[in-house]
Structure formats: C-alpha cells, structure tokens
PDB file of C-alpha atoms and ligand atoms in Angstrom:
ATOM      1  CA  UNK A 166       7.099   4.572 -18.956  1.00 98.00           C
ATOM      2  CA  UNK A 167       6.217   1.985 -21.438  1.00 98.00           C
ATOM      3  CA  UNK A 168       3.435  -0.620 -20.893  1.00 98.00           C
ATOM      4  CA  UNK A 169       4.075  -4.093 -22.585  1.00 98.00           C
ATOM      5  CA  UNK A 170       1.987  -7.312 -22.518  1.00 98.00           C
ATOM      6  CA  UNK A 171       4.404  -9.854 -24.154  1.00 98.00           C
ATOM      7  CA  UNK A 172       7.571 -11.603 -22.989  1.00 98.00           C
ATOM      8  CA  UNK A 173       9.226 -10.747 -26.425  1.00 98.00           C
ATOM      9  CA  UNK A 174       8.556  -6.975 -25.788  1.00 98.00           C
ATOM     10  CA  UNK A 175      10.169  -7.262 -22.437  1.00 99.00           C
ATOM     11  CA  UNK A 176      13.207  -9.042 -23.872  1.00 98.00           C
ATOM     12  CA  UNK A 177      13.672  -6.569 -26.473  1.00 98.00           C
ATOM     13  CA  UNK A 178      13.475  -3.496 -24.260  1.00 98.00           C
ATOM     14  CA  UNK A 179      15.793  -5.073 -21.754  1.00 98.00           C
ATOM     15  CA  UNK A 180      18.283  -6.190 -24.240  1.00 98.00           C
ATOM     16  CA  UNK A 181      18.716  -2.846 -25.716  1.00 97.00           C
ATOM     17  CA  UNK A 182      19.137  -1.261 -22.193  1.00 98.00           C
ATOM     18  CA  UNK A 183      21.643  -3.925 -21.200  1.00 98.00           C
ATOM     19  CA  UNK A 184      23.569  -3.367 -24.315  1.00 98.00           C
ATOM     20  CA  UNK A 185      23.730   0.367 -23.381  1.00 98.00           C
ATOM     21  CA  UNK A 186      25.319  -0.730 -20.121  1.00 98.00           C
ATOM     22  CA  UNK A 187      22.414  -0.268 -17.817  1.00 98.00           C
ATOM     23  CA  UNK A 188      21.756  -2.270 -14.655  1.00 98.00           C
ATOM     24  CA  UNK A 189      18.377  -3.894 -14.832  1.00 99.00           C
ATOM     25  CA  UNK A 190      16.181  -4.021 -11.719  1.00 99.00           C
ATOM     26  CA  UNK A 191      12.779  -5.888 -11.321  1.00 99.00           C
ATOM     27  CA  UNK A 192       9.890  -5.381  -8.873  1.00 99.00           C
ATOM     28  CA  UNK A 193       7.408  -8.107  -9.219  1.00 99.00           C
ATOM     29  CA  UNK A 194       3.857  -7.338  -8.175  1.00 98.00           C
ATOM     30  CA  UNK A 195       0.094  -8.329  -8.404  1.00 98.00           C
ATOM     31  CA  UNK A 196      -1.041  -4.624  -8.632  1.00 98.00           C
ATOM     32  CA  UNK A 197      -3.412  -2.827  -6.325  1.00 98.00           C
ATOM     33  CA  UNK A 198      -0.475  -0.572  -5.790  1.00 98.00           C
ATOM     34  CA  UNK A 199      -0.074   1.249  -2.480  1.00 98.00           C
ATOM     35  CA  UNK A 200       2.891   3.108  -0.948  1.00 98.00           C
ATOM     36  CA  UNK A 201       4.514  -0.302  -0.078  1.00 98.00           C
ATOM     37  CA  UNK A 202       4.794  -1.227  -3.804  1.00 98.00           C
ATOM     38  CA  UNK A 203       5.784   2.321  -4.634  1.00 98.00           C
ATOM     39  CA  UNK A 204       8.661   2.235  -2.164  1.00 98.00           C
ATOM     40  CA  UNK A 205      10.077  -0.723  -3.753  1.00 98.00           C
ATOM     41  CA  UNK A 206       9.814   0.754  -7.192  1.00 99.00           C
ATOM     42  CA  UNK A 207      11.685   3.981  -5.990  1.00 98.00           C
ATOM     43  CA  UNK A 208      14.278   1.796  -4.245  1.00 98.00           C
ATOM     44  CA  UNK A 209      14.831  -0.047  -7.442  1.00 98.00           C
ATOM     45  CA  UNK A 210      14.801   3.127  -9.602  1.00 98.00           C
ATOM     46  CA  UNK A 211      17.499   4.367  -7.218  1.00 98.00           C
ATOM     47  CA  UNK A 212      19.675   1.293  -7.717  1.00 98.00           C
ATOM     48  CA  UNK A 213      19.057   0.307 -11.284  1.00 98.00           C
ATOM     49  CA  UNK A 214      19.442   2.307 -14.585  1.00 98.00           C
ATOM     50  CA  UNK A 215      16.351   0.504 -16.072  1.00 98.00           C
ATOM     51  CA  UNK A 216      13.485  -0.463 -13.722  1.00 99.00           C
ATOM     52  CA  UNK A 217      10.943  -3.013 -14.814  1.00 99.00           C
ATOM     53  CA  UNK A 218       7.790  -3.835 -12.657  1.00 99.00           C
ATOM     54  CA  UNK A 219       5.524  -6.677 -13.537  1.00 99.00           C
ATOM     55  CA  UNK A 220       1.830  -6.590 -12.939  1.00 98.00           C
ATOM     56  CA  UNK A 221       0.331 -10.005 -12.852  1.00 98.00           C
ATOM     57  CA  UNK A 222      -2.188 -11.553 -10.706  1.00 98.00           C
ATOM     58  CA  UNK A 223      -0.679 -15.010 -10.655  1.00 98.00           C
ATOM     59  CA  UNK A 224      -3.514 -17.589 -10.675  1.00 98.00           C
ATOM     60  CA  UNK A 225      -1.407 -20.584  -9.672  1.00 98.00           C
ATOM     61  CA  UNK A 226      -0.448 -18.975  -6.203  1.00 98.00           C
ATOM     62  CA  UNK A 227      -4.077 -18.852  -5.228  1.00 98.00           C
ATOM     63  CA  UNK A 228      -5.765 -21.758  -3.678  1.00 97.00           C
ATOM     64  CA  UNK A 229      -9.438 -22.936  -4.277  1.00 97.00           C
ATOM     65  CA  UNK A 230     -11.803 -20.531  -2.419  1.00 95.00           C
ATOM     66  CA  UNK A 231      -9.227 -17.825  -2.229  1.00 96.00           C
ATOM     67  CA  UNK A 232      -9.685 -14.234  -3.637  1.00 96.00           C
ATOM     68  CA  UNK A 233      -8.322 -14.733  -7.160  1.00 98.00           C
ATOM     69  CA  UNK A 234     -11.457 -13.314  -8.763  1.00 97.00           C
ATOM     70  CA  UNK A 235     -11.896 -10.432  -6.397  1.00 96.00           C
ATOM     71  CA  UNK A 236      -8.288  -9.412  -6.075  1.00 97.00           C
ATOM     72  CA  UNK A 237      -8.222  -5.591  -6.753  1.00 97.00           C
ATOM     73  CA  UNK A 238      -7.429  -4.851 -10.407  1.00 97.00           C
ATOM     74  CA  UNK A 239      -7.004  -1.333 -11.873  1.00 98.00           C
ATOM     75  CA  UNK A 240      -4.400  -1.175 -14.480  1.00 98.00           C
ATOM     76  CA  UNK A 241      -4.925   2.383 -15.342  1.00 98.00           C
ATOM     77  CA  UNK A 242      -4.459   3.701 -11.937  1.00 98.00           C
ATOM     78  CA  UNK A 243      -1.479   1.268 -11.144  1.00 98.00           C
ATOM     79  CA  UNK A 244       0.328   2.133 -14.459  1.00 98.00           C
ATOM     80  CA  UNK A 245      -0.044   5.979 -13.612  1.00 98.00           C
ATOM     81  CA  UNK A 246       1.391   5.235 -10.002  1.00 98.00           C
ATOM     82  CA  UNK A 247       4.250   3.139 -11.278  1.00 99.00           C
ATOM     83  CA  UNK A 248       5.247   5.813 -13.875  1.00 98.00           C
ATOM     84  CA  UNK A 249       5.313   8.411 -10.925  1.00 98.00           C
ATOM     85  CA  UNK A 250       7.470   6.074  -8.811  1.00 98.00           C
ATOM     86  CA  UNK A 251      10.233   5.694 -11.450  1.00 98.00           C
ATOM     87  CA  UNK A 252       9.414   2.550 -13.310  1.00 99.00           C
ATOM     88  CA  UNK A 253      10.477   2.530 -16.981  1.00 99.00           C
ATOM     89  CA  UNK A 254       8.785  -0.595 -18.204  1.00 99.00           C
ATOM     90  CA  UNK A 255       5.535  -2.284 -16.819  1.00 99.00           C
ATOM     91  CA  UNK A 256       5.135  -5.746 -17.932  1.00 99.00           C
ATOM     92  CA  UNK A 257       1.243  -6.593 -17.675  1.00 98.00           C
ATOM     93  CA  UNK A 258       0.779  -9.981 -19.321  1.00 98.00           C
ATOM     94  CA  UNK A 259      -2.406 -11.932 -19.722  1.00 98.00           C
ATOM     95  CA  UNK A 260      -2.521 -15.280 -18.047  1.00 98.00           C
ATOM     96  CA  UNK A 261      -2.449 -16.822 -21.511  1.00 98.00           C
ATOM     97  CA  UNK A 262       0.879 -15.130 -22.231  1.00 98.00           C
ATOM     98  CA  UNK A 263       2.448 -16.243 -19.071  1.00 98.00           C
ATOM     99  CA  UNK A 264       1.017 -19.859 -19.086  1.00 98.00           C
ATOM    100  CA  UNK A 265       1.176 -22.127 -22.124  1.00 93.00           C
ATOM    101  CA  UNK A 266      -1.768 -24.587 -22.340  1.00 95.00           C
ATOM    102  CA  UNK A 267      -0.481 -28.097 -21.092  1.00 94.00           C
ATOM    103  CA  UNK A 268       2.358 -26.432 -18.854  1.00 95.00           C
ATOM    104  CA  UNK A 269       3.678 -29.166 -16.653  1.00 97.00           C
ATOM    105  CA  UNK A 270       6.698 -27.654 -14.822  1.00 98.00           C
ATOM    106  CA  UNK A 271       6.787 -26.006 -11.438  1.00 98.00           C
ATOM    107  CA  UNK A 272       9.606 -24.756  -9.296  1.00 98.00           C
ATOM    108  CA  UNK A 273       9.390 -25.578  -5.588  1.00 98.00           C
ATOM    109  CA  UNK A 274      11.355 -24.838  -2.443  1.00 98.00           C
ATOM    110  CA  UNK A 275      10.725 -27.559  -0.141  1.00 98.00           C
ATOM    111  CA  UNK A 276      11.685 -26.495   3.476  1.00 98.00           C
ATOM    112  CA  UNK A 277      11.118 -22.776   4.234  1.00 98.00           C
ATOM    113  CA  UNK A 278       7.678 -22.730   2.526  1.00 98.00           C
ATOM    114  CA  UNK A 279       6.105 -25.436   4.395  1.00 97.00           C
ATOM    115  CA  UNK A 280       5.171 -23.784   7.678  1.00 98.00           C
ATOM    116  CA  UNK A 281       3.502 -20.487   8.550  1.00 98.00           C
ATOM    117  CA  UNK A 282       1.568 -19.222   5.467  1.00 98.00           C
ATOM    118  CA  UNK A 283       2.518 -22.563   3.588  1.00 98.00           C
ATOM    119  CA  UNK A 284       0.638 -24.662   5.982  1.00 98.00           C
ATOM    120  CA  UNK A 285      -2.784 -22.990   5.370  1.00 97.00           C
ATOM    121  CA  UNK A 286      -2.118 -22.211   1.767  1.00 97.00           C
ATOM    122  CA  UNK A 287      -0.749 -25.548   0.092  1.00 97.00           C
ATOM    123  CA  UNK A 288       0.681 -24.812  -3.296  1.00 98.00           C
ATOM    124  CA  UNK A 289       0.895 -21.024  -2.532  1.00 98.00           C
ATOM    125  CA  UNK A 290       4.662 -20.825  -2.452  1.00 98.00           C
ATOM    126  CA  UNK A 291       5.195 -23.223  -5.375  1.00 98.00           C
ATOM    127  CA  UNK A 292       2.974 -20.830  -7.465  1.00 98.00           C
ATOM    128  CA  UNK A 293       5.111 -17.924  -6.143  1.00 98.00           C
ATOM    129  CA  UNK A 294       8.495 -19.583  -6.937  1.00 99.00           C
ATOM    130  CA  UNK A 295       7.188 -20.736 -10.317  1.00 98.00           C
ATOM    131  CA  UNK A 296       5.996 -17.379 -11.278  1.00 99.00           C
ATOM    132  CA  UNK A 297       9.246 -15.730 -10.024  1.00 99.00           C
ATOM    133  CA  UNK A 298      11.443 -18.025 -11.845  1.00 99.00           C
ATOM    134  CA  UNK A 299       9.576 -17.285 -15.144  1.00 98.00           C
ATOM    135  CA  UNK A 300       9.902 -13.478 -14.496  1.00 99.00           C
ATOM    136  CA  UNK A 301      13.537 -13.836 -13.616  1.00 99.00           C
ATOM    137  CA  UNK A 302      14.165 -15.773 -16.891  1.00 98.00           C
ATOM    138  CA  UNK A 303      12.002 -13.204 -18.966  1.00 98.00           C
ATOM    139  CA  UNK A 304      13.485  -9.979 -17.706  1.00 99.00           C
ATOM    140  CA  UNK A 305      17.004 -11.433 -16.446  1.00 98.00           C
ATOM    141  CA  UNK A 306      17.370  -8.592 -13.917  1.00 99.00           C
ATOM    142  CA  UNK A 307      20.687  -7.906 -12.161  1.00 98.00           C
ATOM    143  CA  UNK A 308      18.479  -7.232  -8.979  1.00 99.00           C
ATOM    144  CA  UNK A 309      15.012  -7.954  -7.891  1.00 99.00           C
ATOM    145  CA  UNK A 310      13.319  -6.489  -5.010  1.00 98.00           C
ATOM    146  CA  UNK A 311      10.803  -8.119  -2.618  1.00 98.00           C
ATOM    147  CA  UNK A 312       9.177  -6.394   0.399  1.00 98.00           C
ATOM    148  CA  UNK A 313       9.581  -7.765   4.099  1.00 98.00           C
ATOM    149  CA  UNK A 314       5.880  -7.550   4.467  1.00 98.00           C
ATOM    150  CA  UNK A 315       5.969 -11.027   2.844  1.00 98.00           C
ATOM    151  CA  UNK A 316       8.841 -12.270   5.011  1.00 98.00           C
ATOM    152  CA  UNK A 317       8.357 -15.963   4.144  1.00 98.00           C
ATOM    153  CA  UNK A 318       8.020 -15.334   0.507  1.00 98.00           C
ATOM    154  CA  UNK A 319      11.438 -13.194   0.656  1.00 98.00           C
ATOM    155  CA  UNK A 320      13.188 -16.094   2.448  1.00 98.00           C
ATOM    156  CA  UNK A 321      11.685 -18.752   0.105  1.00 98.00           C
ATOM    157  CA  UNK A 322      12.842 -16.747  -2.913  1.00 98.00           C
ATOM    158  CA  UNK A 323      16.327 -16.121  -1.465  1.00 98.00           C
ATOM    159  CA  UNK A 324      16.652 -19.859  -0.861  1.00 98.00           C
ATOM    160  CA  UNK A 325      15.445 -20.659  -4.423  1.00 98.00           C
ATOM    161  CA  UNK A 326      17.965 -18.151  -5.895  1.00 98.00           C
ATOM    162  CA  UNK A 327      20.787 -19.618  -3.769  1.00 98.00           C
ATOM    163  CA  UNK A 328      19.970 -23.354  -4.489  1.00 98.00           C
ATOM    164  CA  UNK A 329      19.411 -22.936  -8.066  1.00 98.00           C
ATOM    165  CA  UNK A 330      22.166 -20.426  -8.888  1.00 98.00           C
ATOM    166  CA  UNK A 331      20.072 -17.638 -10.327  1.00 98.00           C
ATOM    167  CA  UNK A 332      22.371 -14.950 -11.367  1.00 98.00           C
ATOM    168  CA  UNK A 333      20.518 -12.024  -9.548  1.00 98.00           C
ATOM    169  CA  UNK A 334      20.751 -10.277  -6.343  1.00 98.00           C
ATOM    170  CA  UNK A 335      17.623 -10.499  -4.234  1.00 98.00           C
ATOM    171  CA  UNK A 336      17.086  -7.049  -2.316  1.00 98.00           C
ATOM    172  CA  UNK A 337      14.993  -6.818   0.736  1.00 98.00           C
ATOM    173  CA  UNK A 338      12.557  -3.782   0.586  1.00 98.00           C
ATOM    174  CA  UNK A 339      11.234  -2.202   3.836  1.00 98.00           C
ATOM    175  CA  UNK A 340       7.802  -3.011   5.414  1.00 98.00           C
ATOM    176  CA  UNK A 341       5.706   0.055   4.889  1.00 98.00           C
ATOM    177  CA  UNK A 342       2.718   0.765   7.187  1.00 98.00           C
ATOM    178  CA  UNK A 343      -0.315   3.063   7.371  1.00 98.00           C
ATOM    179  CA  UNK A 344       0.026   5.830   9.886  1.00 98.00           C
ATOM    180  CA  UNK A 345      -1.909   3.744  12.453  1.00 98.00           C
ATOM    181  CA  UNK A 346       0.565   0.818  12.160  1.00 98.00           C
ATOM    182  CA  UNK A 347      -1.387  -1.440   9.926  1.00 98.00           C
ATOM    183  CA  UNK A 348       0.967  -3.168   7.326  1.00 98.00           C
ATOM    184  CA  UNK A 349      -0.082  -1.833   3.891  1.00 98.00           C
ATOM    185  CA  UNK A 350      -1.653  -4.544   1.649  1.00 98.00           C
ATOM    186  CA  UNK A 351      -3.672  -4.579  -1.452  1.00 97.00           C
ATOM    187  CA  UNK A 352      -6.223  -6.666   0.457  1.00 97.00           C
ATOM    188  CA  UNK A 353      -6.734  -3.749   3.076  1.00 97.00           C
ATOM    189  CA  UNK A 354      -9.475  -2.439   0.615  1.00 96.00           C
ATOM    190  CA  UNK A 355     -11.688  -5.416   1.675  1.00 96.00           C
ATOM    191  CA  UNK A 356     -11.915  -4.430   5.186  1.00 98.00           C
ATOM    192  CA  UNK A 357     -15.230  -2.599   6.335  1.00 97.00           C
ATOM    193  CA  UNK A 358     -15.023   0.321   8.613  1.00 98.00           C
ATOM    194  CA  UNK A 359     -15.009  -1.339  11.957  1.00 98.00           C
ATOM    195  CA  UNK A 360     -12.611  -4.093  10.871  1.00 98.00           C
ATOM    196  CA  UNK A 361     -10.205  -1.489   9.428  1.00 98.00           C
ATOM    197  CA  UNK A 362     -10.342   0.450  12.594  1.00 98.00           C
ATOM    198  CA  UNK A 363      -9.544  -2.773  14.554  1.00 98.00           C
ATOM    199  CA  UNK A 364      -6.828  -4.136  12.224  1.00 98.00           C
ATOM    200  CA  UNK A 365      -3.961  -2.175  13.611  1.00 98.00           C
ATOM    201  CA  UNK A 366      -4.398  -4.010  16.927  1.00 98.00           C
ATOM    202  CA  UNK A 367      -2.333  -6.918  15.532  1.00 98.00           C
ATOM    203  CA  UNK A 368       0.718  -4.512  15.019  1.00 98.00           C
ATOM    204  CA  UNK A 369       0.382  -3.009  18.525  1.00 98.00           C
ATOM    205  CA  UNK A 370       0.429  -6.518  20.054  1.00 98.00           C
ATOM    206  CA  UNK A 371       3.237  -7.662  18.119  1.00 98.00           C
ATOM    207  CA  UNK A 372       5.369  -4.695  19.047  1.00 98.00           C
ATOM    208  CA  UNK A 373       4.572  -5.063  22.702  1.00 97.00           C
ATOM    209  CA  UNK A 374       5.507  -8.700  22.535  1.00 97.00           C
ATOM    210  CA  UNK A 375       8.728  -7.880  20.653  1.00 97.00           C
ATOM    211  CA  UNK A 376       9.753  -5.515  23.145  1.00 96.00           C
ATOM    212  CA  UNK A 377       9.105  -7.767  26.064  1.00 95.00           C
ATOM    213  CA  UNK A 378      11.053 -10.558  24.447  1.00 96.00           C
ATOM    214  CA  UNK A 379      13.971  -8.400  23.627  1.00 95.00           C
ATOM    215  CA  UNK A 380      13.958  -6.821  26.938  1.00 92.00           C
ATOM    216  CA  UNK A 381      14.204 -10.436  28.640  1.00 86.00           C
ATOM    217  CA  UNK A 382      11.036  -9.881  30.517  1.00 78.00           C
ATOM    218  CA  UNK A 383       9.721 -13.410  30.782  1.00 79.00           C
ATOM    219  CA  UNK A 384       9.546 -16.340  28.399  1.00 92.00           C
ATOM    220  CA  UNK A 385       8.762 -16.159  24.774  1.00 96.00           C
ATOM    221  CA  UNK A 386       5.779 -18.465  25.239  1.00 95.00           C
ATOM    222  CA  UNK A 387       4.175 -16.160  27.653  1.00 95.00           C
ATOM    223  CA  UNK A 388       4.544 -13.049  25.631  1.00 96.00           C
ATOM    224  CA  UNK A 389       3.049 -14.800  22.609  1.00 97.00           C
ATOM    225  CA  UNK A 390       0.208 -15.968  24.599  1.00 97.00           C
ATOM    226  CA  UNK A 391      -0.393 -12.363  25.924  1.00 97.00           C
ATOM    227  CA  UNK A 392      -0.234 -11.147  22.293  1.00 98.00           C
ATOM    228  CA  UNK A 393      -2.512 -13.902  20.978  1.00 98.00           C
ATOM    229  CA  UNK A 394      -5.251 -12.933  23.531  1.00 98.00           C
ATOM    230  CA  UNK A 395      -4.822  -9.277  22.862  1.00 98.00           C
ATOM    231  CA  UNK A 396      -4.860  -9.570  18.993  1.00 98.00           C
ATOM    232  CA  UNK A 397      -8.069 -11.703  19.100  1.00 98.00           C
ATOM    233  CA  UNK A 398      -9.859  -9.536  21.618  1.00 98.00           C
ATOM    234  CA  UNK A 399      -8.918  -6.101  20.054  1.00 98.00           C
ATOM    235  CA  UNK A 400      -9.559  -7.161  16.442  1.00 98.00           C
ATOM    236  CA  UNK A 401     -12.298  -9.693  16.732  1.00 98.00           C
ATOM    237  CA  UNK A 402     -10.336 -11.759  14.311  1.00 98.00           C
ATOM    238  CA  UNK A 403      -9.045 -15.277  14.498  1.00 98.00           C
ATOM    239  CA  UNK A 404      -5.250 -15.907  14.555  1.00 98.00           C
ATOM    240  CA  UNK A 405      -4.076 -18.536  12.162  1.00 98.00           C
ATOM    241  CA  UNK A 406      -0.520 -18.434  13.596  1.00 98.00           C
ATOM    242  CA  UNK A 407       1.674 -16.166  15.734  1.00 98.00           C
ATOM    243  CA  UNK A 408       5.285 -17.291  15.984  1.00 98.00           C
ATOM    244  CA  UNK A 409       8.620 -16.257  17.165  1.00 98.00           C
ATOM    245  CA  UNK A 410      11.124 -17.038  14.563  1.00 98.00           C
ATOM    246  CA  UNK A 411      14.906 -17.005  14.051  1.00 97.00           C
ATOM    247  CA  UNK A 412      16.729 -15.552  11.065  1.00 95.00           C
ATOM    248  CA  UNK A 413      15.998 -18.941   9.263  1.00 95.00           C
ATOM    249  CA  UNK A 414      12.315 -18.906   9.964  1.00 96.00           C
ATOM    250  CA  UNK A 415      12.647 -21.753  12.506  1.00 96.00           C
ATOM    251  CA  UNK A 416      10.731 -21.450  15.628  1.00 96.00           C
ATOM    252  CA  UNK A 417      12.700 -19.512  18.351  1.00 96.00           C
ATOM    253  CA  UNK A 418      12.327 -20.431  21.969  1.00 88.00           C
ATOM    254  CA  UNK A 419      14.973 -18.229  23.418  1.00 90.00           C
ATOM    255  CA  UNK A 420      15.087 -14.419  23.316  1.00 91.00           C
ATOM    256  CA  UNK A 421      18.742 -14.581  22.206  1.00 91.00           C
ATOM    257  CA  UNK A 422      17.760 -16.353  18.967  1.00 93.00           C
ATOM    258  CA  UNK A 423      14.460 -14.602  18.157  1.00 96.00           C
ATOM    259  CA  UNK A 424      14.848 -12.336  14.984  1.00 97.00           C
ATOM    260  CA  UNK A 425      10.931 -11.860  14.182  1.00 98.00           C
ATOM    261  CA  UNK A 426       7.383 -12.321  15.203  1.00 98.00           C
ATOM    262  CA  UNK A 427       5.362 -13.363  12.459  1.00 98.00           C
ATOM    263  CA  UNK A 428       1.284 -13.599  12.454  1.00 98.00           C
ATOM    264  CA  UNK A 429      -1.464 -14.291  10.034  1.00 98.00           C
ATOM    265  CA  UNK A 430      -4.953 -13.210  11.181  1.00 98.00           C
ATOM    266  CA  UNK A 431      -8.260 -13.947   9.668  1.00 98.00           C
ATOM    267  CA  UNK A 432     -10.378 -10.775  10.067  1.00 98.00           C
ATOM    268  CA  UNK A 433     -13.825 -11.608   8.613  1.00 96.00           C
ATOM    269  CA  UNK A 434     -13.285 -12.674   4.934  1.00 95.00           C
ATOM    270  CA  UNK A 435      -9.850 -10.969   4.859  1.00 97.00           C
ATOM    271  CA  UNK A 436      -6.493 -12.562   5.717  1.00 97.00           C
ATOM    272  CA  UNK A 437      -3.844 -10.212   6.934  1.00 98.00           C
ATOM    273  CA  UNK A 438      -0.249 -11.062   7.585  1.00 98.00           C
ATOM    274  CA  UNK A 439       2.360  -9.026   9.468  1.00 98.00           C
ATOM    275  CA  UNK A 440       5.739  -9.211  11.142  1.00 98.00           C
ATOM    276  CA  UNK A 441       8.063  -7.410  13.305  1.00 98.00           C
ATOM    277  CA  UNK A 442      11.706  -7.431  13.997  1.00 98.00           C
ATOM    278  CA  UNK A 443      13.097  -8.409  17.453  1.00 97.00           C
ATOM    279  CA  UNK A 444      14.257  -6.333  18.882  1.00 94.00           C
ATOM    280  CA  UNK A 445      11.760  -3.760  17.459  1.00 89.00           C
ATOM    281  CA  UNK A 446      13.488  -1.217  15.119  1.00 79.00           C
ATOM    282  CA  UNK A 447      16.512  -3.408  14.551  1.00 74.00           C
ATOM    283  CA  UNK A 448      16.166  -3.329  10.783  1.00 61.00           C
ATOM    284  CA  UNK A 449      16.542   0.521  10.580  1.00 48.00           C
ATOM    285  CA  UNK A 450      13.465   0.599   8.198  1.00 43.00           C
ATOM    286  CA  UNK A 451      11.103   2.284  10.361  1.00 51.00           C
ATOM    287  CA  UNK A 452       9.517   2.200  13.765  1.00 52.00           C
ATOM    288  CA  UNK A 453       8.509  -1.430  13.580  1.00 56.00           C
ATOM    289  CA  UNK A 454      11.914  -2.764  12.643  1.00 47.00           C
TER     290      UNK A 454
HETATM  291  P1  LIG B 734       1.959  -8.095  -4.093  1.00 80.39           P
HETATM  292  O1  LIG B 734       1.558  -7.127  -5.191  1.00 80.39           O
HETATM  293  O2  LIG B 734       1.074  -8.095  -2.719  1.00 80.39           O
HETATM  294  O3  LIG B 734       2.406  -9.414  -4.790  1.00 80.39           O
HETATM  295  O4  LIG B 734       3.483  -7.451  -3.557  1.00 80.39           O
HETATM  296  C1  LIG B 734       4.316  -7.126  -4.404  1.00 80.39           C
HETATM  297  C2  LIG B 734       5.631  -6.801  -3.753  1.00 80.39           C
HETATM  298  O5  LIG B 734       5.357  -5.659  -2.811  1.00 80.39           O
HETATM  299  C3  LIG B 734       6.125  -7.833  -2.805  1.00 80.39           C
HETATM  300  O6  LIG B 734       7.436  -8.084  -2.764  1.00 80.39           O
HETATM  301  C4  LIG B 734       5.577  -7.497  -1.527  1.00 80.39           C
HETATM  302  O7  LIG B 734       6.357  -8.076  -0.320  1.00 80.39           O
HETATM  303  C5  LIG B 734       5.593  -5.960  -1.572  1.00 80.39           C
HETATM  304  N1  LIG B 734       4.651  -5.434  -0.522  1.00 80.39           N
HETATM  305  C6  LIG B 734       3.480  -5.495  -0.295  1.00 80.39           C
HETATM  306  N2  LIG B 734       3.206  -4.986   0.657  1.00 80.39           N
HETATM  307  C7  LIG B 734       4.016  -4.154   1.233  1.00 80.39           C
HETATM  308  C8  LIG B 734       4.362  -3.272   2.266  1.00 80.39           C
HETATM  309  N3  LIG B 734       3.329  -2.907   3.037  1.00 80.39           N
HETATM  310  N4  LIG B 734       5.506  -2.726   2.417  1.00 80.39           N
HETATM  311  C9  LIG B 734       6.453  -3.018   1.621  1.00 80.39           C
HETATM  312  N5  LIG B 734       6.439  -3.925   0.561  1.00 80.39           N
HETATM  313  C10 LIG B 734       5.233  -4.487   0.299  1.00 80.39           C
END
C-alpha cells in the first residue's frame, strides 16, 4: 500500500491505474479504524481493481465545542490496518492541502440533512458534502462506499450525487457491531468502563421496538416511548432523538411505511448514533438488519 499526502499524487496514481483499465473504488474515512471501516475497505477491494481510502479529520464538519481536537488520530496504526484490508492507496492530506486559504465554496444538500443529526449539528452535513465532493473530484472513483452506521450521511450523499450528476456509484456498506451489539465507532474509545458496559442498551431497545413495530403490536408512538424510557434508564444517557423513519428519512407513523429506527444518545461527553432496520434483519447484513 502506498501512502500519499497530496492531491497531485492521488491524481497521478489513479490516472495510471485507470489507464490500465482498473475500476477505482473510494472509502472516505476520518481514521481511528475499527472493523466497520475495514469491512468497507474489504468490500471495496472486492469490487474495485484499485482501492483508495482517504484518512482526513475534516474540520469543517465539526461544530464549536465538538471533538475535533480530541478525535482519535493514529496514522501508523491506521495505515497498517488499511494495508491489511486491501487498500492500495491511502490519501492522508493535511488540512492545508485540502483547504486553500480564503476558500468560499460549499456544497449543501438542503432537505435530508436538516433533521435528526442535522438539527443538533448545524453545518455538519454541509461540511460532509463539501469534503466528499472534493474527494470525489480528486479521486474520480467509479464507486464510493459509505457505511449504514451513518444512515443520514449515506442518504444525504446519495441525494447530492443524484442531484448534481456525479459520475459515481454510491455503495451502502453494512453496519458492523461489537459482539454485545454496540455499533462500532471511533468515538467508542471515549467511553469509560461503566458507560461502555451500558452503551449496548440502546441497540437492545431499538431491536425490541423494531420487532414490536414489524409485528404490528401496537402503535409506533407507543413502541418508541417504551424504547426511549428503556434506553435512558439502562444507559444513564440522554436521548437526543429516537425516530421511526421511512426509506426517505421522513417520519413514519404507520408500521407499513417504517423502514428504520434511528437514535442519537448523549452518554456523558460522548455522542453515539445507531439505527436498525424495520423489520429487523431485513437488510441481510447481520442480525440487526
Ligand atoms: P468515519 O471515519 O467515522 O467518518 O467513517 C468512515 C466510514 O465508515 C463512513 O462511511 C461510516 O459510515 C463508516 N462506518 C463507521 N462506523 C461503521 C460501522 N460500525 N459499520 C460500518 N461502517 C461504519
């Protein structure tokens, strides 16, 4: 695996592989690799002849007071893991390489990114769509893979790519969990022992509610209220949102239209997000669906 820091090096490396007829795949990341990232990389390497991963903690998607400074950074470890997962080129630019001084252009999706995480993190998705646009322009991949862990991000990027005619296929990667059900996240390392032990309570409650809703056992609002109470009691955290959503991320109020339950939980200083499919297991990507 080659590690490069400049856009020019990426363009050169990709151009020669494309000229050789290879399919180019991209996995954008912020590092702090865990099995979720590595699964996306392996998936990409299985579909593309040349797999590029980006490792860039994107400052413009963090709000004031968020964890930009403390975000886990270990490039040595990450590059070894990426190489083992089939990445051919790791692009790890500096902030200066990515953002020219005086930049004044952003890309913004204006509908899907407003609710859920967008409501409490204003500007977050604008930062994501802007950096993903830049990465797609730098790498010009045939396909780019995003995990369902960040369901809203995946939907926002799909919409952007559709609306702006990016010549790329967006591929959904499965949501990878710890054995106890906690969705893997680079931020899980922030959790102290008791909070780490309590955190899977969110997933358990989401699964119970998803099964109830899919089984037609009462109203969605009743299942959500029970899950809210259970999550806060079992984790000791504070729910930012817990919503039943349709395939387009709009609020679902009837079981027939419900495709996902999605939640964000503030657990101490750590913000955790998760989602499950309704009915559970309907995605074929693991026990949670
Ligand atoms: P991040 O480094 O957190 O920006 O994530 C980079 C990519 O990995 C995104 O497409 C995420 O959705 C994906 N990802 C993060 N956590 C997981 C997980 N537990 N399972 C699958 N994909 C994940």
